[in-house]
Coordinates of C-alpha atoms in Angstrom, one line a residue:
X1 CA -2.6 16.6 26.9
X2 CA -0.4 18.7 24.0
X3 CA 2.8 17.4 23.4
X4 CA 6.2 19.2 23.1
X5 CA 7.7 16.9 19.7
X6 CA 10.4 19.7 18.4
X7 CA 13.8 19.1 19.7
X8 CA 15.8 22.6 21.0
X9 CA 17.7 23.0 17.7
X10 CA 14.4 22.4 15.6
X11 CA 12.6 24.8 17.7
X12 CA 15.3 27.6 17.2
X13 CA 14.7 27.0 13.1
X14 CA 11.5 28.2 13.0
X15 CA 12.4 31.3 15.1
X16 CA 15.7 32.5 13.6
X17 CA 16.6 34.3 10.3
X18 CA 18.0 31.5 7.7
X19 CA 21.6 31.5 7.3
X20 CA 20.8 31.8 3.4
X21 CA 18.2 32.4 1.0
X22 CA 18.0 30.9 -2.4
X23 CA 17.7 33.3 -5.3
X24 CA 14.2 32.1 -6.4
X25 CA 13.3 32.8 -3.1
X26 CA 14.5 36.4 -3.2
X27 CA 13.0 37.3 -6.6
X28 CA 9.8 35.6 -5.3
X29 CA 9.3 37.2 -2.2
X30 CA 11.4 40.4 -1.7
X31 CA 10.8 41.8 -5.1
X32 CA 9.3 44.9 -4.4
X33 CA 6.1 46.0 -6.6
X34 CA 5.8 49.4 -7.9
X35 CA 3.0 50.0 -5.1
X36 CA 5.5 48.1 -2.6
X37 CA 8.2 51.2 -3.1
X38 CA 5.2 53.8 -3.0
X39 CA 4.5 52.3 0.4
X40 CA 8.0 52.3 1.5
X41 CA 8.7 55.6 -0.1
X42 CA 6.5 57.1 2.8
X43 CA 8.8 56.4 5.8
X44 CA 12.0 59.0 6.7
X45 CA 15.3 57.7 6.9
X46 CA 17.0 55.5 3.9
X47 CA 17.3 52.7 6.9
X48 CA 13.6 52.8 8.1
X49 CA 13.0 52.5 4.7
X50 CA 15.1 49.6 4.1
X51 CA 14.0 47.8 7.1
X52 CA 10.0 48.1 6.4
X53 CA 10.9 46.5 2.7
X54 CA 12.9 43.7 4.5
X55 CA 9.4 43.2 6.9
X56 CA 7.2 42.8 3.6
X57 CA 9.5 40.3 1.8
X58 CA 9.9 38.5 5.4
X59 CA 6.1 38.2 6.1
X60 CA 6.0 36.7 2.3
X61 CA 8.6 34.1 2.7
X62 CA 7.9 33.0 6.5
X63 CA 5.1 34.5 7.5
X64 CA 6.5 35.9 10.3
X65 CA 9.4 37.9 11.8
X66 CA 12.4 36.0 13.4
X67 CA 13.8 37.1 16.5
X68 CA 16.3 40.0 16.1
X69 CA 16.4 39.7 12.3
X70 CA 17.8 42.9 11.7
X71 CA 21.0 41.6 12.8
X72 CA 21.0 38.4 11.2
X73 CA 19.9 39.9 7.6
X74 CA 22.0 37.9 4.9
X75 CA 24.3 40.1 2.7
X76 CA 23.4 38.8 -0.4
X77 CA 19.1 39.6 0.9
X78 CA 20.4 43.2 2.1
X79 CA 21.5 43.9 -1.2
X80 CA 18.8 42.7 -3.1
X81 CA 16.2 44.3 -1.2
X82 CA 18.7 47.6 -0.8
X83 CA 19.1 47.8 -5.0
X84 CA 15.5 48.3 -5.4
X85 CA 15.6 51.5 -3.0
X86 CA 16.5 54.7 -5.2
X87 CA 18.9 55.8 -2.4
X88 CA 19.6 52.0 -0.5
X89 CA 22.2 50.7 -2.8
X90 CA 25.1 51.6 0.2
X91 CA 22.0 51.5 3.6
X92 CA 23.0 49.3 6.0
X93 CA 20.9 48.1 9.3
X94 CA 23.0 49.6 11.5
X95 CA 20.7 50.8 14.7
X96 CA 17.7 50.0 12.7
X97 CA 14.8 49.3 15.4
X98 CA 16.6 50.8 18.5
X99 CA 12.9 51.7 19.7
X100 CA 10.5 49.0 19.9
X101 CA 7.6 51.7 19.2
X102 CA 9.4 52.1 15.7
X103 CA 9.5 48.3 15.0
X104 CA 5.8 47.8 16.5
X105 CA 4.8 50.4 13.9
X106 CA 6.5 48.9 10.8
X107 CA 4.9 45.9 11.5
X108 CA 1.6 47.1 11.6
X109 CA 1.9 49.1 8.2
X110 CA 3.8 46.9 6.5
X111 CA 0.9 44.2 7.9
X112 CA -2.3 46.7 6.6
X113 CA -0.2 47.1 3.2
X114 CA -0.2 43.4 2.4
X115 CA -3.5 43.0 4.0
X116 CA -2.4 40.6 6.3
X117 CA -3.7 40.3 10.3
X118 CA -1.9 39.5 13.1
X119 CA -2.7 35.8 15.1
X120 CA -6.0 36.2 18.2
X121 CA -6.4 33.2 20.5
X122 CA -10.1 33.5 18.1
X123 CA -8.5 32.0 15.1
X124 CA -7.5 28.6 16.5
X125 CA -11.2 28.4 16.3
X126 CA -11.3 27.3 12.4
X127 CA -7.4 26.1 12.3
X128 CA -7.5 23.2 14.8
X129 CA -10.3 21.8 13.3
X130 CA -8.5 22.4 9.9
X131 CA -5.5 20.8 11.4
X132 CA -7.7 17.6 12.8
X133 CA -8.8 16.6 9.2
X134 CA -5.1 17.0 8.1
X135 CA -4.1 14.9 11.2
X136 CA -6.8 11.9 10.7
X137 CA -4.7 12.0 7.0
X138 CA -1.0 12.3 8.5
X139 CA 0.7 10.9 11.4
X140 CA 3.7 13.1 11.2
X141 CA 3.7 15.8 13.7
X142 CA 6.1 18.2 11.9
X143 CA 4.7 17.6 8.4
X144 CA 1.4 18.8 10.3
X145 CA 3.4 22.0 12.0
X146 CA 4.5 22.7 8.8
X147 CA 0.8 22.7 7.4
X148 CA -0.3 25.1 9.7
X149 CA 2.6 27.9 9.1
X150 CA 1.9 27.3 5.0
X151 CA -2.1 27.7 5.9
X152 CA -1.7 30.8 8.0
X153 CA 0.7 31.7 5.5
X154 CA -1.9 31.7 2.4
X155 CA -4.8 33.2 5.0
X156 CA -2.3 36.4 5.5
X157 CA -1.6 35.6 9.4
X158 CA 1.3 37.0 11.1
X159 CA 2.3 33.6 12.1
X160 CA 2.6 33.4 16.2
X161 CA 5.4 31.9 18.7
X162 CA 6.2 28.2 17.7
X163 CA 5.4 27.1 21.4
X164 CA 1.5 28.0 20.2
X165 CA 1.7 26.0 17.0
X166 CA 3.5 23.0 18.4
X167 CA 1.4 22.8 21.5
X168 CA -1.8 22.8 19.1
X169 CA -0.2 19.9 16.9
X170 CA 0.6 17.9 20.1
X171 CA -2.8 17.8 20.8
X172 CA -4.3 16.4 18.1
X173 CA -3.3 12.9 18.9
X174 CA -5.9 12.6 21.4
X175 CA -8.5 14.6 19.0
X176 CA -7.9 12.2 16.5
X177 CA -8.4 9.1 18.3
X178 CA -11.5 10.8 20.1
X179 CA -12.8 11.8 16.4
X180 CA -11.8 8.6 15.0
X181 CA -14.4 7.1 17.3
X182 CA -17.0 9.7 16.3
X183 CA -17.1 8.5 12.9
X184 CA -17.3 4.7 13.6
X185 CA -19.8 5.2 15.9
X186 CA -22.8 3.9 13.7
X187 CA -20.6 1.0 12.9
X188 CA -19.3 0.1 16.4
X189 CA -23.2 0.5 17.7
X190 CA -24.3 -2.6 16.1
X191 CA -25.1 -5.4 18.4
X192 CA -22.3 -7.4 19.7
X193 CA -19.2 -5.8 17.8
X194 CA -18.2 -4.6 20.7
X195 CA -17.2 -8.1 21.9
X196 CA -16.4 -9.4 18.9
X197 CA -13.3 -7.0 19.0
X198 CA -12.6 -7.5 22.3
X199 CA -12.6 -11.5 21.6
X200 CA -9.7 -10.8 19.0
X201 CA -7.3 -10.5 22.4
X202 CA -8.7 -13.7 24.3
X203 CA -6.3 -16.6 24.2
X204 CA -8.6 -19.5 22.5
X205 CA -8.7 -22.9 24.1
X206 CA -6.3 -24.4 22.1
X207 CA -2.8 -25.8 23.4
X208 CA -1.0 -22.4 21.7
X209 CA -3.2 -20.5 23.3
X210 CA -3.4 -17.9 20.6
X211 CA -5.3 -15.1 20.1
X212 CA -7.3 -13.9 16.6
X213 CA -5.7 -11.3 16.8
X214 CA -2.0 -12.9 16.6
X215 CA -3.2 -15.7 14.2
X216 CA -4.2 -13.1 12.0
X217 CA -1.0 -10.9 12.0
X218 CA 1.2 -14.1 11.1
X219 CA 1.9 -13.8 7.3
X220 CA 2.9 -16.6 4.8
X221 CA 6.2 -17.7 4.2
X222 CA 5.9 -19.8 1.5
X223 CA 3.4 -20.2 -1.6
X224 CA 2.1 -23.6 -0.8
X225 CA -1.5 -25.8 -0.6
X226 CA -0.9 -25.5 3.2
X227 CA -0.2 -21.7 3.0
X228 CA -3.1 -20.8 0.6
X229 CA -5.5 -22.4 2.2
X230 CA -4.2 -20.7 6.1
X231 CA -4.7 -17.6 4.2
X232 CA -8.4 -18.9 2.8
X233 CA -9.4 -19.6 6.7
X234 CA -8.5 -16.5 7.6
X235 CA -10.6 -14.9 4.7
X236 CA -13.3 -16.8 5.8
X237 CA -13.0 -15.6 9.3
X238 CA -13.0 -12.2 8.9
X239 CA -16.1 -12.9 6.3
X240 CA -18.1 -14.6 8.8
X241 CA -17.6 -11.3 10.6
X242 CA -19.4 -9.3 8.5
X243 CA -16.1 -6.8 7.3
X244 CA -16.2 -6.9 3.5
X245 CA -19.8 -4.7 4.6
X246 CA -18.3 -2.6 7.2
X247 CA -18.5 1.2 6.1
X248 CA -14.9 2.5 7.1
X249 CA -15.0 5.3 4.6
X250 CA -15.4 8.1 7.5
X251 CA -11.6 7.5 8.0
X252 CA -9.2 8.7 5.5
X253 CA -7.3 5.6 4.4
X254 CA -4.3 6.5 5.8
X255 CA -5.6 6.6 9.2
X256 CA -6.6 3.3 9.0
X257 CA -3.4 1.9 7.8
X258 CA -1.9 4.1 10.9
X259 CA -4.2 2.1 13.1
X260 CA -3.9 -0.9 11.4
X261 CA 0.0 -0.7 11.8
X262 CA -0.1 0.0 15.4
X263 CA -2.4 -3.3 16.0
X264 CA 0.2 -5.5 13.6
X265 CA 2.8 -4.2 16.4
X266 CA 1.4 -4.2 19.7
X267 CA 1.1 -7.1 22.0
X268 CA -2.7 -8.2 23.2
X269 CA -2.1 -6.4 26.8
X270 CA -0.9 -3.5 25.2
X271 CA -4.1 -3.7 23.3
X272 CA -6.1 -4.5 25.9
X273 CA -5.0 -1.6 28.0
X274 CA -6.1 1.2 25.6
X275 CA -9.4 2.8 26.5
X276 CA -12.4 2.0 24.3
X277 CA -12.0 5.2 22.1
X278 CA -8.6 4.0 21.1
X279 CA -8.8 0.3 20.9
X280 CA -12.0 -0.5 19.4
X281 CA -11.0 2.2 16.1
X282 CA -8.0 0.1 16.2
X283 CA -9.3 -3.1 16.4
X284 CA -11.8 -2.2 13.4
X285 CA -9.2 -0.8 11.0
X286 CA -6.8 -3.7 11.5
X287 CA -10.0 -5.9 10.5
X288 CA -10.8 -4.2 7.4
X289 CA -6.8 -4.1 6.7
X290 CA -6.4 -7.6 7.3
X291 CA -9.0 -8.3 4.6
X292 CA -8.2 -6.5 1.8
X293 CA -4.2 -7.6 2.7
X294 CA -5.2 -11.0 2.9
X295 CA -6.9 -10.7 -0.5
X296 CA -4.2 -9.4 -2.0
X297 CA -2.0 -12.2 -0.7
X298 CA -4.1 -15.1 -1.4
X299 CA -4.0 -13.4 -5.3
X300 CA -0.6 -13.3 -5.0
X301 CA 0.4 -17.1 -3.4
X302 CA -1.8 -18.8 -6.2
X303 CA 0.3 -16.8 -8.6
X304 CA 3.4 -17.7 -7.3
X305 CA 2.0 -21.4 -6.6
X306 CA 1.0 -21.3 -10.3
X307 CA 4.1 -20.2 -11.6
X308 CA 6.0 -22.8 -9.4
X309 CA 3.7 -25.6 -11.0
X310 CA 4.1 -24.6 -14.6
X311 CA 7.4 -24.3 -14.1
X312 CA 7.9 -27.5 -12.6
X313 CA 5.4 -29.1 -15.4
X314 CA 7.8 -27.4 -18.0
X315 CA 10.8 -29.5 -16.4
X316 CA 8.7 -32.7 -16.2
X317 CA 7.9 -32.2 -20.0
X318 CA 11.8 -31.7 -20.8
X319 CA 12.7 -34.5 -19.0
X320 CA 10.3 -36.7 -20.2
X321 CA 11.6 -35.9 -23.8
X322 CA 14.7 -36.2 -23.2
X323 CA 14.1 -39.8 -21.9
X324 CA 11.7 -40.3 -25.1
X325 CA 14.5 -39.5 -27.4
X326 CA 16.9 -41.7 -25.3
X327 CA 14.2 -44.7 -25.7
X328 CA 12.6 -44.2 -28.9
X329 CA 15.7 -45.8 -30.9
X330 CA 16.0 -48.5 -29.0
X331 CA 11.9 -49.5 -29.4
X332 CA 12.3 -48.9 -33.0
X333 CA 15.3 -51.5 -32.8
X334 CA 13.2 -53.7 -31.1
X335 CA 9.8 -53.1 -33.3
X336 CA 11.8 -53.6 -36.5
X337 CA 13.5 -56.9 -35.2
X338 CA 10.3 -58.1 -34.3
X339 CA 9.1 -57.5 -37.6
X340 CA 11.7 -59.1 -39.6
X341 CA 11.0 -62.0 -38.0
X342 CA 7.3 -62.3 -38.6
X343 CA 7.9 -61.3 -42.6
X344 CA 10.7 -63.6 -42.8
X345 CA 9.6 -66.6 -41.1
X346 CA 6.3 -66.3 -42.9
X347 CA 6.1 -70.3 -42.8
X348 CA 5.9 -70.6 -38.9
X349 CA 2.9 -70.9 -37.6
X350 CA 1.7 -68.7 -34.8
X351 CA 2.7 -70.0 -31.9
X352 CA 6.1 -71.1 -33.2
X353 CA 6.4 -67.6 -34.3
X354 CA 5.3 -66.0 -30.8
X355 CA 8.1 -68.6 -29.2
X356 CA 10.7 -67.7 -31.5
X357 CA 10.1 -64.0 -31.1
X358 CA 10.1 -64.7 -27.7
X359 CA 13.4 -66.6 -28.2
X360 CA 15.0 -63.4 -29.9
X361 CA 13.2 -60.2 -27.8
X362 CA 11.8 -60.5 -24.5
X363 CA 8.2 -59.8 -23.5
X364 CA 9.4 -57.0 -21.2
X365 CA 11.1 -55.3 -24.0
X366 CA 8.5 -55.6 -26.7
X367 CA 6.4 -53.9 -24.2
X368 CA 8.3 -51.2 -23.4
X369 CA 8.8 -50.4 -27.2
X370 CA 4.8 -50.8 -27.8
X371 CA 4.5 -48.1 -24.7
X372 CA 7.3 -45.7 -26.0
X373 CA 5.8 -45.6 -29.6
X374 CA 2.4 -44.8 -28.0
X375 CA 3.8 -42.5 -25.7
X376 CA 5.5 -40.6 -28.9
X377 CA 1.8 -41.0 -30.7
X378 CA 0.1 -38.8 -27.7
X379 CA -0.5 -35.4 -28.9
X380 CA -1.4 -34.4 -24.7
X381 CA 2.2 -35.5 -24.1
X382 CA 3.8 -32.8 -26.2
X383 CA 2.8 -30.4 -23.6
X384 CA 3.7 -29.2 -20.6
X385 CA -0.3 -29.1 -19.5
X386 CA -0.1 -32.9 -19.3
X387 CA 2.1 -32.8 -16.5
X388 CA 0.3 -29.9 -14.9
X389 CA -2.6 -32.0 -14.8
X390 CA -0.5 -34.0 -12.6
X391 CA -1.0 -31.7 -9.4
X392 CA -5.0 -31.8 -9.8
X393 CA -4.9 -33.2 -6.2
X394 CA -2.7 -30.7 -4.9
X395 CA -4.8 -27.8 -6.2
X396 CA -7.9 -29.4 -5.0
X397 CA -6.5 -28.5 -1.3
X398 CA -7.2 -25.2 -1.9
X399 CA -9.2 -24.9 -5.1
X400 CA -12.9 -25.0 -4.0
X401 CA -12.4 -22.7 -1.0
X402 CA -10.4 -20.3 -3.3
X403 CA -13.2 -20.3 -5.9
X404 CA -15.7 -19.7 -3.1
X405 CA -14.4 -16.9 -1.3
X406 CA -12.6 -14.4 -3.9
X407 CA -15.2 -12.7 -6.5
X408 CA -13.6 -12.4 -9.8
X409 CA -14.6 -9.2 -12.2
X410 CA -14.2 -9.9 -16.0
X411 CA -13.1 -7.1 -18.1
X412 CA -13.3 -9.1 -21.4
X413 CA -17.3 -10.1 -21.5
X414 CA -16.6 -11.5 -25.1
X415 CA -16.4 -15.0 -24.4
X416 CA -17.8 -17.8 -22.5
X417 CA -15.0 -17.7 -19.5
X418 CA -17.2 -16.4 -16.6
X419 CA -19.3 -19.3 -17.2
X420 CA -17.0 -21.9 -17.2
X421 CA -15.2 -20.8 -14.0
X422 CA -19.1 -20.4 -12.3
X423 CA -19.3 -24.3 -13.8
X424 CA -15.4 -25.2 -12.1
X425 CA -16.7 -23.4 -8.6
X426 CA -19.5 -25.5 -8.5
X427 CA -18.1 -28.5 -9.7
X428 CA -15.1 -27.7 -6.8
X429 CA -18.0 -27.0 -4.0
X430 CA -19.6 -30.1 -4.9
X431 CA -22.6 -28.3 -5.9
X432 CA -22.7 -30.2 -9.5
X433 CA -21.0 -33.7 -10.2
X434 CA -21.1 -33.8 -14.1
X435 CA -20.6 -31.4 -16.7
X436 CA -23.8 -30.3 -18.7
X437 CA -23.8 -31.2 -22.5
X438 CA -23.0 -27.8 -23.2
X439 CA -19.5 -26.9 -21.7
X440 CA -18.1 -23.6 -22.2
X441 CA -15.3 -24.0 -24.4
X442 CA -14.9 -20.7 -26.4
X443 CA -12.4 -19.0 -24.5
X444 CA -9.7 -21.9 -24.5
X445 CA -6.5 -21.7 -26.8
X446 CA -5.8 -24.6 -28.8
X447 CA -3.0 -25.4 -26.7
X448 CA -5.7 -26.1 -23.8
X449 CA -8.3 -27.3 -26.0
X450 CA -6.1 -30.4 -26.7
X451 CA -5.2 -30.9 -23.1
X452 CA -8.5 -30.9 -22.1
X453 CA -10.3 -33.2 -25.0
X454 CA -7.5 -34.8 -26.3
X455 CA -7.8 -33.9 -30.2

């Protein structure tokens, strides 16, 4: 059913003269043509003169006539116009159009002069459907009315009553939805989609009682193992339906983000109350949404997750040298007293020397000197990769189903890095328990290539 959308005031815009006109505008449009003042040079009267070159610059700019424009004409337009008239620099419009025979026949010359044609029920014929591609594109009803006056504009179409236009744009809602189905029909024919869709608004059996179609619209909050792999089940889910094949691409993407948005928003009954041509489109583009959204925030939680780990191994490491350096001169106080007294009590014999060692340092402290030297000896502890190593279990939470469900392109085919990540994925799916003789190692930086073998 068409739908009135323009408010009274917005209405009466697209009917009346404007209360100004810019200056680009006037030498765009009413700048009369040396074949534009032969035309007009035909009529009697300077003011029928003047008025006929105020219809051509008119039909340029609006492509129409407002109501009673003669007596809304700005000055600064009069004049313009006026000054390219060898005797209409002092014309006004006084009386101009007193007959309506006289303004019936201006319009049709100045109409046959610019080759234009006026608007037949006949020409909604090729416009609507025109209008129905834009509208499958847009959602915005007066963005879509203004379409249609620019594209009757540019096919030289006396523009008709706004009622006409808006009452053609109101209806496309209902086109759109009906068309929307039209071009998913191949998809929504395969067996039991149908009720696959329909299943996202059941209530599972679970104590929430939630739907799919609710457990998919709730986003993560925070870039967690818990988080990631929420978002991974998810992924799976709408895997195991089959929508990374579904073949959306009948539907401009915009109309499925439109359709997407309005399942985000809507409650299940609201859902479950549309009819089949508007909730099963719907239901589909809020689907193939979900997946590429989820996608994209699964990407995006593992890099925030990552920089939240490297960040916090970066502390570790700065805190763990800042205790080394607290520790290491008191070891090399104990070491060296220790060794004083086995080069100065060379006589003792060993277990006298142990005992009096034992009777200077304690066995506690010699220990933690020994493990603060070696700790200062480690080449892995220097970096912060040692302490990201630490959070292996945490990433394993998430790690294998991560691995197993994204599909990573490599732009840089000059090293061995596809091949190692295809070894970590099996390695992570349990697929392989030891690494071959050969790992790929090529594309590692030194950095890593200590972490990992320790040299």
């Amino acid at each position: 059913m068409p739908v009135d959308f323009l408010t009274q005031a917005e209405r009466q815009r697209y009917q009346r003269m404007p209360a100004t006109i810019a200056e680009r505008d006037l030498r765009q449009h009413f700048h009369l043509s040396e074949a534009d003042r032969d035309f007009v040079a035909t009529f009697r009267g300077a003011t029928s003169r003047l008025g006929v070159a105020l219809h051509l610059g008119l039909l340029r700019y609006l492509g129409y006539l407002p109501d009673e424009w003669a007596m809304h004409v700005p000055a600064e337009l009069r004049t313009f116009v006026a000054g390219q008239l060898a005797d209409g620099a002092f014309v006004d419009l006084v009386g101009y159009g007193s007959r309506e025979a006289t303004r019936t026949a201006h319009l049709q010359a100045a109409l046959k002069h610019l080759g234009w044609s006026k608007w037949t029920p006949l020409e909604q014929g090729w416009l609507e459907p025109w209008l129905l591609e834009r509208a499958l594109e847009h959602d915005n009803e007066r963005l879509l009315l203004d379409l249609a006056c620019q594209k009757l504009r540019q096919h030289r179409l006396l523009r008709p009553a706004i009622g006409t236009l808006e009452r053609l744009v109101g209806s496309l809602a209902e086109q759109a939805h009906r068309e929307s189905f039209r071009r998913l029909r191949p998809l929504l024919d395969q067996p039991g989609l149908l009720a696959t869709l329909d299943a996202l608004l059941v209530p599972d059996d679970t104590p929430a009682a939630r739907t799919r179609h609710r457990w998919l619209c709730q986003a993560a909050t925070t870039a967690s193992p818990l988080a990631l792999t929420q978002a991974l089940a998810k992924l799976a889910f709408l895997q195991q339906l089959g929508v990374p094949a579904w073949d959306t691409s009948g539907l401009h993407i915009n109309r499925q983000k439109r359709l997407a948005r309005l399942v985000r928003a809507r409650r299940n009954s609201y859902l479950q109350r549309l009819s089949p041509e508007k909730r099963y489109p719907a239901l589909v583009a809020f689907l193939r949404e979900s997946l590429l959204a989820l996608t994209d925030a699964v990407v995006e939680l593992f890099d925030q997750y990552w920089e939240g780990a490297t960040a916090k191994a970066r502390r570790d490491l700065d805190a763990y040298q800042q205790r080394m350096a607290a520790a290491k001169d008191q070891a090399l106080l104990t070491l060296g007293e220790a060794a004083r007294l086995v080069v100065d009590e060379e006589d003792v014999p060993g277990p006298d020397l142990r005992a009096m060692i034992y009777k200077t340092l304690s066995r506690e402290a010699l220990l933690t000197a020994l493990e603060v030297s070696q700790a200062l000896l480690q080449p892995s502890r220097h970096s912060h990769l040692a302490f990201l190593a630490e959070r292996y279990t945490s990433v394993k939470q998430f790690s294998g189903q991560l691995l197993a469900q994204l599909h990573f392109a490599h732009a840089y085919q000059g090293d061995d890095f596809a091949q190692a990540l295809a070894l970590v994925a099996d390695l992570q799916a349990g697929k392989r328990r030891k690494l071959p003789e050969d790992v790929p190692q090529a594309f590692l930086t030194p950095t890593w290539t200590k972490s990992v073998f320790g040299n």
